[in-house]
């Protein structure tokens, strides 16, 4: 399922992703990133490298969000992020559906997010936790913003899991 999502329905990309997983003997757990072929990674990184730093920052925030919107990106990156997102639209990296942001291909989001250093990812998740209103996603960002276990975040994760459990249809 995740290979299909990341491949964006493209059979060639799906086969290449599966090939890399098999070649690397990777055992993937839930939430683990799927390894992406080096050639494909470089192709997308070269394309993203032509964008301004502000645009790459806005795209990183969009890639880290479950449901990226222009207002959320602007709340995270500042009001000028709207112009940065327009640059990404002009470069055909993303498109808008109302105020929702969709990547032109899921691999753009995956590769860009994975190219961030662990420190930059933690900082990004810290900022996102400050602007995301939904409890479960907010706690997800909090958990991804730390290196070591944090009792307060663990309690919030537990509360979010229980709320999700009670809200799930039976």
mmCIF file with all atom_site columns, C-alpha atoms in Angstrom:
data_model
loop_
_atom_site.group_PDB
_atom_site.id
_atom_site.type_symbol
_atom_site.label_atom_id
_atom_site.label_alt_id
_atom_site.label_comp_id
_atom_site.label_asym_id
_atom_site.label_entity_id
_atom_site.label_seq_id
_atom_site.pdbx_PDB_ins_code
_atom_site.Cartn_x
_atom_site.Cartn_y
_atom_site.Cartn_z
_atom_site.occupancy
_atom_site.B_iso_or_equiv
_atom_site.pdbx_formal_charge
_atom_site.auth_seq_id
_atom_site.auth_comp_id
_atom_site.auth_asym_id
_atom_site.auth_atom_id
_atom_site.pdbx_PDB_model_num
ATOM 1   C CA . UNK A 1 1   ? 0.000   0.000  0.000   1.00 0.00 ? 1   UNK A CA 1
ATOM 2   C CA . UNK A 1 2   ? 2.721   2.510  0.958   1.00 0.00 ? 2   UNK A CA 1
ATOM 3   C CA . UNK A 1 3   ? 4.740   1.655  -2.186  1.00 0.00 ? 3   UNK A CA 1
ATOM 4   C CA . UNK A 1 4   ? 1.656   2.413  -4.273  1.00 0.00 ? 4   UNK A CA 1
ATOM 5   C CA . UNK A 1 5   ? 1.106   5.730  -2.461  1.00 0.00 ? 5   UNK A CA 1
ATOM 6   C CA . UNK A 1 6   ? 4.727   6.843  -2.756  1.00 0.00 ? 6   UNK A CA 1
ATOM 7   C CA . UNK A 1 7   ? 4.918   5.730  -6.391  1.00 0.00 ? 7   UNK A CA 1
ATOM 8   C CA . UNK A 1 8   ? 1.825   7.821  -7.074  1.00 0.00 ? 8   UNK A CA 1
ATOM 9   C CA . UNK A 1 9   ? 0.296   4.950  -9.012  1.00 0.00 ? 9   UNK A CA 1
ATOM 10  C CA . UNK A 1 10  ? 3.227   4.906  -11.463 1.00 0.00 ? 10  UNK A CA 1
ATOM 11  C CA . UNK A 1 11  ? 4.039   1.214  -12.104 1.00 0.00 ? 11  UNK A CA 1
ATOM 12  C CA . UNK A 1 12  ? 7.657   1.927  -13.077 1.00 0.00 ? 12  UNK A CA 1
ATOM 13  C CA . UNK A 1 13  ? 8.278   3.866  -9.853  1.00 0.00 ? 13  UNK A CA 1
ATOM 14  C CA . UNK A 1 14  ? 6.578   1.091  -7.844  1.00 0.00 ? 14  UNK A CA 1
ATOM 15  C CA . UNK A 1 15  ? 8.811   -1.557 -9.392  1.00 0.00 ? 15  UNK A CA 1
ATOM 16  C CA . UNK A 1 16  ? 11.918  0.539  -8.760  1.00 0.00 ? 16  UNK A CA 1
ATOM 17  C CA . UNK A 1 17  ? 10.951  1.134  -5.129  1.00 0.00 ? 17  UNK A CA 1
ATOM 18  C CA . UNK A 1 18  ? 10.306  -2.580 -4.597  1.00 0.00 ? 18  UNK A CA 1
ATOM 19  C CA . UNK A 1 19  ? 13.630  -3.437 -6.308  1.00 0.00 ? 19  UNK A CA 1
ATOM 20  C CA . UNK A 1 20  ? 15.579  -1.200 -3.919  1.00 0.00 ? 20  UNK A CA 1
ATOM 21  C CA . UNK A 1 21  ? 13.838  -2.671 -0.864  1.00 0.00 ? 21  UNK A CA 1
ATOM 22  C CA . UNK A 1 22  ? 14.712  -6.206 -2.039  1.00 0.00 ? 22  UNK A CA 1
ATOM 23  C CA . UNK A 1 23  ? 18.315  -5.320 -3.032  1.00 0.00 ? 23  UNK A CA 1
ATOM 24  C CA . UNK A 1 24  ? 18.992  -3.698 0.317   1.00 0.00 ? 24  UNK A CA 1
ATOM 25  C CA . UNK A 1 25  ? 17.348  -6.556 2.189   1.00 0.00 ? 25  UNK A CA 1
ATOM 26  C CA . UNK A 1 26  ? 15.342  -3.945 4.017   1.00 0.00 ? 26  UNK A CA 1
ATOM 27  C CA . UNK A 1 27  ? 12.787  -4.940 6.591   1.00 0.00 ? 27  UNK A CA 1
ATOM 28  C CA . UNK A 1 28  ? 10.379  -2.063 6.944   1.00 0.00 ? 28  UNK A CA 1
ATOM 29  C CA . UNK A 1 29  ? 8.304   -1.401 10.011  1.00 0.00 ? 29  UNK A CA 1
ATOM 30  C CA . UNK A 1 30  ? 5.235   0.807  10.192  1.00 0.00 ? 30  UNK A CA 1
ATOM 31  C CA . UNK A 1 31  ? 6.217   4.390  9.427   1.00 0.00 ? 31  UNK A CA 1
ATOM 32  C CA . UNK A 1 32  ? 9.726   3.485  8.219   1.00 0.00 ? 32  UNK A CA 1
ATOM 33  C CA . UNK A 1 33  ? 10.732  5.383  5.091   1.00 0.00 ? 33  UNK A CA 1
ATOM 34  C CA . UNK A 1 34  ? 10.800  3.317  1.917   1.00 0.00 ? 34  UNK A CA 1
ATOM 35  C CA . UNK A 1 35  ? 14.266  3.461  0.332   1.00 0.00 ? 35  UNK A CA 1
ATOM 36  C CA . UNK A 1 36  ? 14.219  5.328  -2.952  1.00 0.00 ? 36  UNK A CA 1
ATOM 37  C CA . UNK A 1 37  ? 16.650  4.605  -5.833  1.00 0.00 ? 37  UNK A CA 1
ATOM 38  C CA . UNK A 1 38  ? 19.629  6.958  -5.831  1.00 0.00 ? 38  UNK A CA 1
ATOM 39  C CA . UNK A 1 39  ? 19.035  8.021  -9.437  1.00 0.00 ? 39  UNK A CA 1
ATOM 40  C CA . UNK A 1 40  ? 15.452  8.984  -8.739  1.00 0.00 ? 40  UNK A CA 1
ATOM 41  C CA . UNK A 1 41  ? 16.427  10.783 -5.544  1.00 0.00 ? 41  UNK A CA 1
ATOM 42  C CA . UNK A 1 42  ? 19.070  12.810 -7.370  1.00 0.00 ? 42  UNK A CA 1
ATOM 43  C CA . UNK A 1 43  ? 16.645  13.727 -10.158 1.00 0.00 ? 43  UNK A CA 1
ATOM 44  C CA . UNK A 1 44  ? 14.146  15.215 -7.703  1.00 0.00 ? 44  UNK A CA 1
ATOM 45  C CA . UNK A 1 45  ? 16.827  16.839 -5.515  1.00 0.00 ? 45  UNK A CA 1
ATOM 46  C CA . UNK A 1 46  ? 18.285  18.570 -8.590  1.00 0.00 ? 46  UNK A CA 1
ATOM 47  C CA . UNK A 1 47  ? 14.822  19.851 -9.460  1.00 0.00 ? 47  UNK A CA 1
ATOM 48  C CA . UNK A 1 48  ? 14.190  21.078 -5.900  1.00 0.00 ? 48  UNK A CA 1
ATOM 49  C CA . UNK A 1 49  ? 17.673  22.609 -5.699  1.00 0.00 ? 49  UNK A CA 1
ATOM 50  C CA . UNK A 1 50  ? 16.663  25.166 -8.322  1.00 0.00 ? 50  UNK A CA 1
ATOM 51  C CA . UNK A 1 51  ? 14.052  26.612 -5.967  1.00 0.00 ? 51  UNK A CA 1
ATOM 52  C CA . UNK A 1 52  ? 14.712  29.381 -3.470  1.00 0.00 ? 52  UNK A CA 1
ATOM 53  C CA . UNK A 1 53  ? 15.545  28.444 0.135   1.00 0.00 ? 53  UNK A CA 1
ATOM 54  C CA . UNK A 1 54  ? 12.203  29.907 1.275   1.00 0.00 ? 54  UNK A CA 1
ATOM 55  C CA . UNK A 1 55  ? 10.374  27.690 -1.193  1.00 0.00 ? 55  UNK A CA 1
ATOM 56  C CA . UNK A 1 56  ? 12.309  24.604 -0.112  1.00 0.00 ? 56  UNK A CA 1
ATOM 57  C CA . UNK A 1 57  ? 11.441  25.423 3.524   1.00 0.00 ? 57  UNK A CA 1
ATOM 58  C CA . UNK A 1 58  ? 7.751   25.799 2.681   1.00 0.00 ? 58  UNK A CA 1
ATOM 59  C CA . UNK A 1 59  ? 7.818   22.508 0.772   1.00 0.00 ? 59  UNK A CA 1
ATOM 60  C CA . UNK A 1 60  ? 9.517   20.771 3.702   1.00 0.00 ? 60  UNK A CA 1
ATOM 61  C CA . UNK A 1 61  ? 6.711   21.921 5.984   1.00 0.00 ? 61  UNK A CA 1
ATOM 62  C CA . UNK A 1 62  ? 4.110   20.741 3.471   1.00 0.00 ? 62  UNK A CA 1
ATOM 63  C CA . UNK A 1 63  ? 5.847   17.367 3.164   1.00 0.00 ? 63  UNK A CA 1
ATOM 64  C CA . UNK A 1 64  ? 5.792   16.895 6.952   1.00 0.00 ? 64  UNK A CA 1
ATOM 65  C CA . UNK A 1 65  ? 2.082   17.663 7.337   1.00 0.00 ? 65  UNK A CA 1
ATOM 66  C CA . UNK A 1 66  ? -0.697  15.099 6.980   1.00 0.00 ? 66  UNK A CA 1
ATOM 67  C CA . UNK A 1 67  ? -2.975  17.673 5.317   1.00 0.00 ? 67  UNK A CA 1
ATOM 68  C CA . UNK A 1 68  ? -0.883  20.655 4.195   1.00 0.00 ? 68  UNK A CA 1
ATOM 69  C CA . UNK A 1 69  ? -2.703  23.910 3.563   1.00 0.00 ? 69  UNK A CA 1
ATOM 70  C CA . UNK A 1 70  ? -1.523  27.380 2.631   1.00 0.00 ? 70  UNK A CA 1
ATOM 71  C CA . UNK A 1 71  ? -2.618  28.836 6.008   1.00 0.00 ? 71  UNK A CA 1
ATOM 72  C CA . UNK A 1 72  ? -0.713  26.131 7.940   1.00 0.00 ? 72  UNK A CA 1
ATOM 73  C CA . UNK A 1 73  ? 2.442   26.679 5.893   1.00 0.00 ? 73  UNK A CA 1
ATOM 74  C CA . UNK A 1 74  ? 2.186   30.452 6.387   1.00 0.00 ? 74  UNK A CA 1
ATOM 75  C CA . UNK A 1 75  ? 1.653   29.964 10.127  1.00 0.00 ? 75  UNK A CA 1
ATOM 76  C CA . UNK A 1 76  ? 4.767   27.777 10.220  1.00 0.00 ? 76  UNK A CA 1
ATOM 77  C CA . UNK A 1 77  ? 7.060   29.652 7.842   1.00 0.00 ? 77  UNK A CA 1
ATOM 78  C CA . UNK A 1 78  ? 5.699   33.208 7.941   1.00 0.00 ? 78  UNK A CA 1
ATOM 79  C CA . UNK A 1 79  ? 3.399   35.197 5.664   1.00 0.00 ? 79  UNK A CA 1
ATOM 80  C CA . UNK A 1 80  ? 5.978   35.293 2.847   1.00 0.00 ? 80  UNK A CA 1
ATOM 81  C CA . UNK A 1 81  ? 5.562   31.519 2.514   1.00 0.00 ? 81  UNK A CA 1
ATOM 82  C CA . UNK A 1 82  ? 2.568   32.201 0.263   1.00 0.00 ? 82  UNK A CA 1
ATOM 83  C CA . UNK A 1 83  ? 4.948   33.662 -2.348  1.00 0.00 ? 83  UNK A CA 1
ATOM 84  C CA . UNK A 1 84  ? 7.309   30.734 -1.837  1.00 0.00 ? 84  UNK A CA 1
ATOM 85  C CA . UNK A 1 85  ? 4.453   28.312 -2.460  1.00 0.00 ? 85  UNK A CA 1
ATOM 86  C CA . UNK A 1 86  ? 3.540   30.210 -5.620  1.00 0.00 ? 86  UNK A CA 1
ATOM 87  C CA . UNK A 1 87  ? 7.130   29.631 -6.797  1.00 0.00 ? 87  UNK A CA 1
ATOM 88  C CA . UNK A 1 88  ? 6.643   25.901 -6.176  1.00 0.00 ? 88  UNK A CA 1
ATOM 89  C CA . UNK A 1 89  ? 3.400   25.982 -8.184  1.00 0.00 ? 89  UNK A CA 1
ATOM 90  C CA . UNK A 1 90  ? 5.181   27.751 -11.059 1.00 0.00 ? 90  UNK A CA 1
ATOM 91  C CA . UNK A 1 91  ? 7.886   25.058 -10.932 1.00 0.00 ? 91  UNK A CA 1
ATOM 92  C CA . UNK A 1 92  ? 5.132   22.389 -11.029 1.00 0.00 ? 92  UNK A CA 1
ATOM 93  C CA . UNK A 1 93  ? 6.318   20.851 -7.751  1.00 0.00 ? 93  UNK A CA 1
ATOM 94  C CA . UNK A 1 94  ? 2.888   21.368 -6.157  1.00 0.00 ? 94  UNK A CA 1
ATOM 95  C CA . UNK A 1 95  ? -0.612  22.501 -7.048  1.00 0.00 ? 95  UNK A CA 1
ATOM 96  C CA . UNK A 1 96  ? -3.481  23.910 -5.061  1.00 0.00 ? 96  UNK A CA 1
ATOM 97  C CA . UNK A 1 97  ? -6.891  22.392 -4.440  1.00 0.00 ? 97  UNK A CA 1
ATOM 98  C CA . UNK A 1 98  ? -8.552  25.331 -2.750  1.00 0.00 ? 98  UNK A CA 1
ATOM 99  C CA . UNK A 1 99  ? -6.151  26.124 0.099   1.00 0.00 ? 99  UNK A CA 1
ATOM 100 C CA . UNK A 1 100 ? -4.921  22.527 0.241   1.00 0.00 ? 100 UNK A CA 1
ATOM 101 C CA . UNK A 1 101 ? -1.460  21.764 -1.131  1.00 0.00 ? 101 UNK A CA 1
ATOM 102 C CA . UNK A 1 102 ? -0.854  18.667 -3.250  1.00 0.00 ? 102 UNK A CA 1
ATOM 103 C CA . UNK A 1 103 ? 2.561   17.591 -4.448  1.00 0.00 ? 103 UNK A CA 1
ATOM 104 C CA . UNK A 1 104 ? 2.836   16.955 -8.178  1.00 0.00 ? 104 UNK A CA 1
ATOM 105 C CA . UNK A 1 105 ? 4.149   13.529 -7.224  1.00 0.00 ? 105 UNK A CA 1
ATOM 106 C CA . UNK A 1 106 ? 4.382   11.907 -3.765  1.00 0.00 ? 106 UNK A CA 1
ATOM 107 C CA . UNK A 1 107 ? 8.080   11.192 -4.348  1.00 0.00 ? 107 UNK A CA 1
ATOM 108 C CA . UNK A 1 108 ? 8.795   14.930 -4.354  1.00 0.00 ? 108 UNK A CA 1
ATOM 109 C CA . UNK A 1 109 ? 7.491   15.158 -0.793  1.00 0.00 ? 109 UNK A CA 1
ATOM 110 C CA . UNK A 1 110 ? 9.215   11.964 0.390   1.00 0.00 ? 110 UNK A CA 1
ATOM 111 C CA . UNK A 1 111 ? 12.595  12.770 -1.112  1.00 0.00 ? 111 UNK A CA 1
ATOM 112 C CA . UNK A 1 112 ? 12.570  16.378 0.035   1.00 0.00 ? 112 UNK A CA 1
ATOM 113 C CA . UNK A 1 113 ? 11.612  15.447 3.602   1.00 0.00 ? 113 UNK A CA 1
ATOM 114 C CA . UNK A 1 114 ? 14.219  12.663 3.775   1.00 0.00 ? 114 UNK A CA 1
ATOM 115 C CA . UNK A 1 115 ? 16.906  15.051 2.477   1.00 0.00 ? 115 UNK A CA 1
ATOM 116 C CA . UNK A 1 116 ? 16.571  17.220 5.594   1.00 0.00 ? 116 UNK A CA 1
ATOM 117 C CA . UNK A 1 117 ? 19.105  16.645 8.320   1.00 0.00 ? 117 UNK A CA 1
ATOM 118 C CA . UNK A 1 118 ? 17.720  15.045 11.489  1.00 0.00 ? 118 UNK A CA 1
ATOM 119 C CA . UNK A 1 119 ? 18.231  18.349 13.309  1.00 0.00 ? 119 UNK A CA 1
ATOM 120 C CA . UNK A 1 120 ? 16.269  20.296 10.663  1.00 0.00 ? 120 UNK A CA 1
ATOM 121 C CA . UNK A 1 121 ? 13.488  17.694 10.767  1.00 0.00 ? 121 UNK A CA 1
ATOM 122 C CA . UNK A 1 122 ? 13.206  17.986 14.556  1.00 0.00 ? 122 UNK A CA 1
ATOM 123 C CA . UNK A 1 123 ? 13.106  21.792 14.357  1.00 0.00 ? 123 UNK A CA 1
ATOM 124 C CA . UNK A 1 124 ? 10.461  21.631 11.629  1.00 0.00 ? 124 UNK A CA 1
ATOM 125 C CA . UNK A 1 125 ? 8.300   19.262 13.696  1.00 0.00 ? 125 UNK A CA 1
ATOM 126 C CA . UNK A 1 126 ? 8.705   21.529 16.731  1.00 0.00 ? 126 UNK A CA 1
ATOM 127 C CA . UNK A 1 127 ? 7.363   24.480 14.715  1.00 0.00 ? 127 UNK A CA 1
ATOM 128 C CA . UNK A 1 128 ? 4.558   22.380 13.236  1.00 0.00 ? 128 UNK A CA 1
ATOM 129 C CA . UNK A 1 129 ? 3.490   21.188 16.696  1.00 0.00 ? 129 UNK A CA 1
ATOM 130 C CA . UNK A 1 130 ? 3.010   24.842 17.562  1.00 0.00 ? 130 UNK A CA 1
ATOM 131 C CA . UNK A 1 131 ? 0.583   25.501 14.706  1.00 0.00 ? 131 UNK A CA 1
ATOM 132 C CA . UNK A 1 132 ? -1.296  22.240 14.133  1.00 0.00 ? 132 UNK A CA 1
ATOM 133 C CA . UNK A 1 133 ? -4.587  22.320 16.015  1.00 0.00 ? 133 UNK A CA 1
ATOM 134 C CA . UNK A 1 134 ? -5.563  18.634 15.806  1.00 0.00 ? 134 UNK A CA 1
ATOM 135 C CA . UNK A 1 135 ? -4.457  16.714 18.886  1.00 0.00 ? 135 UNK A CA 1
ATOM 136 C CA . UNK A 1 136 ? -3.210  13.516 17.265  1.00 0.00 ? 136 UNK A CA 1
ATOM 137 C CA . UNK A 1 137 ? -1.184  15.217 14.543  1.00 0.00 ? 137 UNK A CA 1
ATOM 138 C CA . UNK A 1 138 ? 0.114   17.832 16.991  1.00 0.00 ? 138 UNK A CA 1
ATOM 139 C CA . UNK A 1 139 ? 1.400   15.092 19.300  1.00 0.00 ? 139 UNK A CA 1
ATOM 140 C CA . UNK A 1 140 ? 2.938   13.302 16.308  1.00 0.00 ? 140 UNK A CA 1
ATOM 141 C CA . UNK A 1 141 ? 4.953   16.456 15.565  1.00 0.00 ? 141 UNK A CA 1
ATOM 142 C CA . UNK A 1 142 ? 5.908   16.845 19.227  1.00 0.00 ? 142 UNK A CA 1
ATOM 143 C CA . UNK A 1 143 ? 7.186   13.264 19.322  1.00 0.00 ? 143 UNK A CA 1
ATOM 144 C CA . UNK A 1 144 ? 9.223   13.782 16.146  1.00 0.00 ? 144 UNK A CA 1
ATOM 145 C CA . UNK A 1 145 ? 10.738  16.984 17.552  1.00 0.00 ? 145 UNK A CA 1
ATOM 146 C CA . UNK A 1 146 ? 12.749  15.315 20.306  1.00 0.00 ? 146 UNK A CA 1
ATOM 147 C CA . UNK A 1 147 ? 15.752  13.012 20.393  1.00 0.00 ? 147 UNK A CA 1
ATOM 148 C CA . UNK A 1 148 ? 15.216  11.418 23.784  1.00 0.00 ? 148 UNK A CA 1
ATOM 149 C CA . UNK A 1 149 ? 12.135  10.106 25.509  1.00 0.00 ? 149 UNK A CA 1
ATOM 150 C CA . UNK A 1 150 ? 10.001  12.818 27.048  1.00 0.00 ? 150 UNK A CA 1
ATOM 151 C CA . UNK A 1 151 ? 7.480   11.867 29.737  1.00 0.00 ? 151 UNK A CA 1
ATOM 152 C CA . UNK A 1 152 ? 5.157   14.786 28.932  1.00 0.00 ? 152 UNK A CA 1
ATOM 153 C CA . UNK A 1 153 ? 5.038   13.904 25.238  1.00 0.00 ? 153 UNK A CA 1
ATOM 154 C CA . UNK A 1 154 ? 4.540   10.224 26.106  1.00 0.00 ? 154 UNK A CA 1
ATOM 155 C CA . UNK A 1 155 ? 1.493   11.171 28.185  1.00 0.00 ? 155 UNK A CA 1
ATOM 156 C CA . UNK A 1 156 ? 0.108   13.252 25.327  1.00 0.00 ? 156 UNK A CA 1
ATOM 157 C CA . UNK A 1 157 ? 0.693   10.371 22.884  1.00 0.00 ? 157 UNK A CA 1
ATOM 158 C CA . UNK A 1 158 ? -1.168  8.055  25.247  1.00 0.00 ? 158 UNK A CA 1
ATOM 159 C CA . UNK A 1 159 ? -4.095  10.503 25.484  1.00 0.00 ? 159 UNK A CA 1
ATOM 160 C CA . UNK A 1 160 ? -4.202  10.891 21.698  1.00 0.00 ? 160 UNK A CA 1
ATOM 161 C CA . UNK A 1 161 ? -4.164  7.103  21.234  1.00 0.00 ? 161 UNK A CA 1
ATOM 162 C CA . UNK A 1 162 ? -7.010  6.667  23.712  1.00 0.00 ? 162 UNK A CA 1
ATOM 163 C CA . UNK A 1 163 ? -9.038  9.441  22.087  1.00 0.00 ? 163 UNK A CA 1
ATOM 164 C CA . UNK A 1 164 ? -8.463  7.799  18.690  1.00 0.00 ? 164 UNK A CA 1
ATOM 165 C CA . UNK A 1 165 ? -9.467  4.417  20.098  1.00 0.00 ? 165 UNK A CA 1
ATOM 166 C CA . UNK A 1 166 ? -12.717 5.800  21.510  1.00 0.00 ? 166 UNK A CA 1
ATOM 167 C CA . UNK A 1 167 ? -13.473 7.744  18.353  1.00 0.00 ? 167 UNK A CA 1
ATOM 168 C CA . UNK A 1 168 ? -12.927 4.748  16.053  1.00 0.00 ? 168 UNK A CA 1
ATOM 169 C CA . UNK A 1 169 ? -16.122 3.217  14.674  1.00 0.00 ? 169 UNK A CA 1
ATOM 170 C CA . UNK A 1 170 ? -16.916 -0.203 16.098  1.00 0.00 ? 170 UNK A CA 1
#
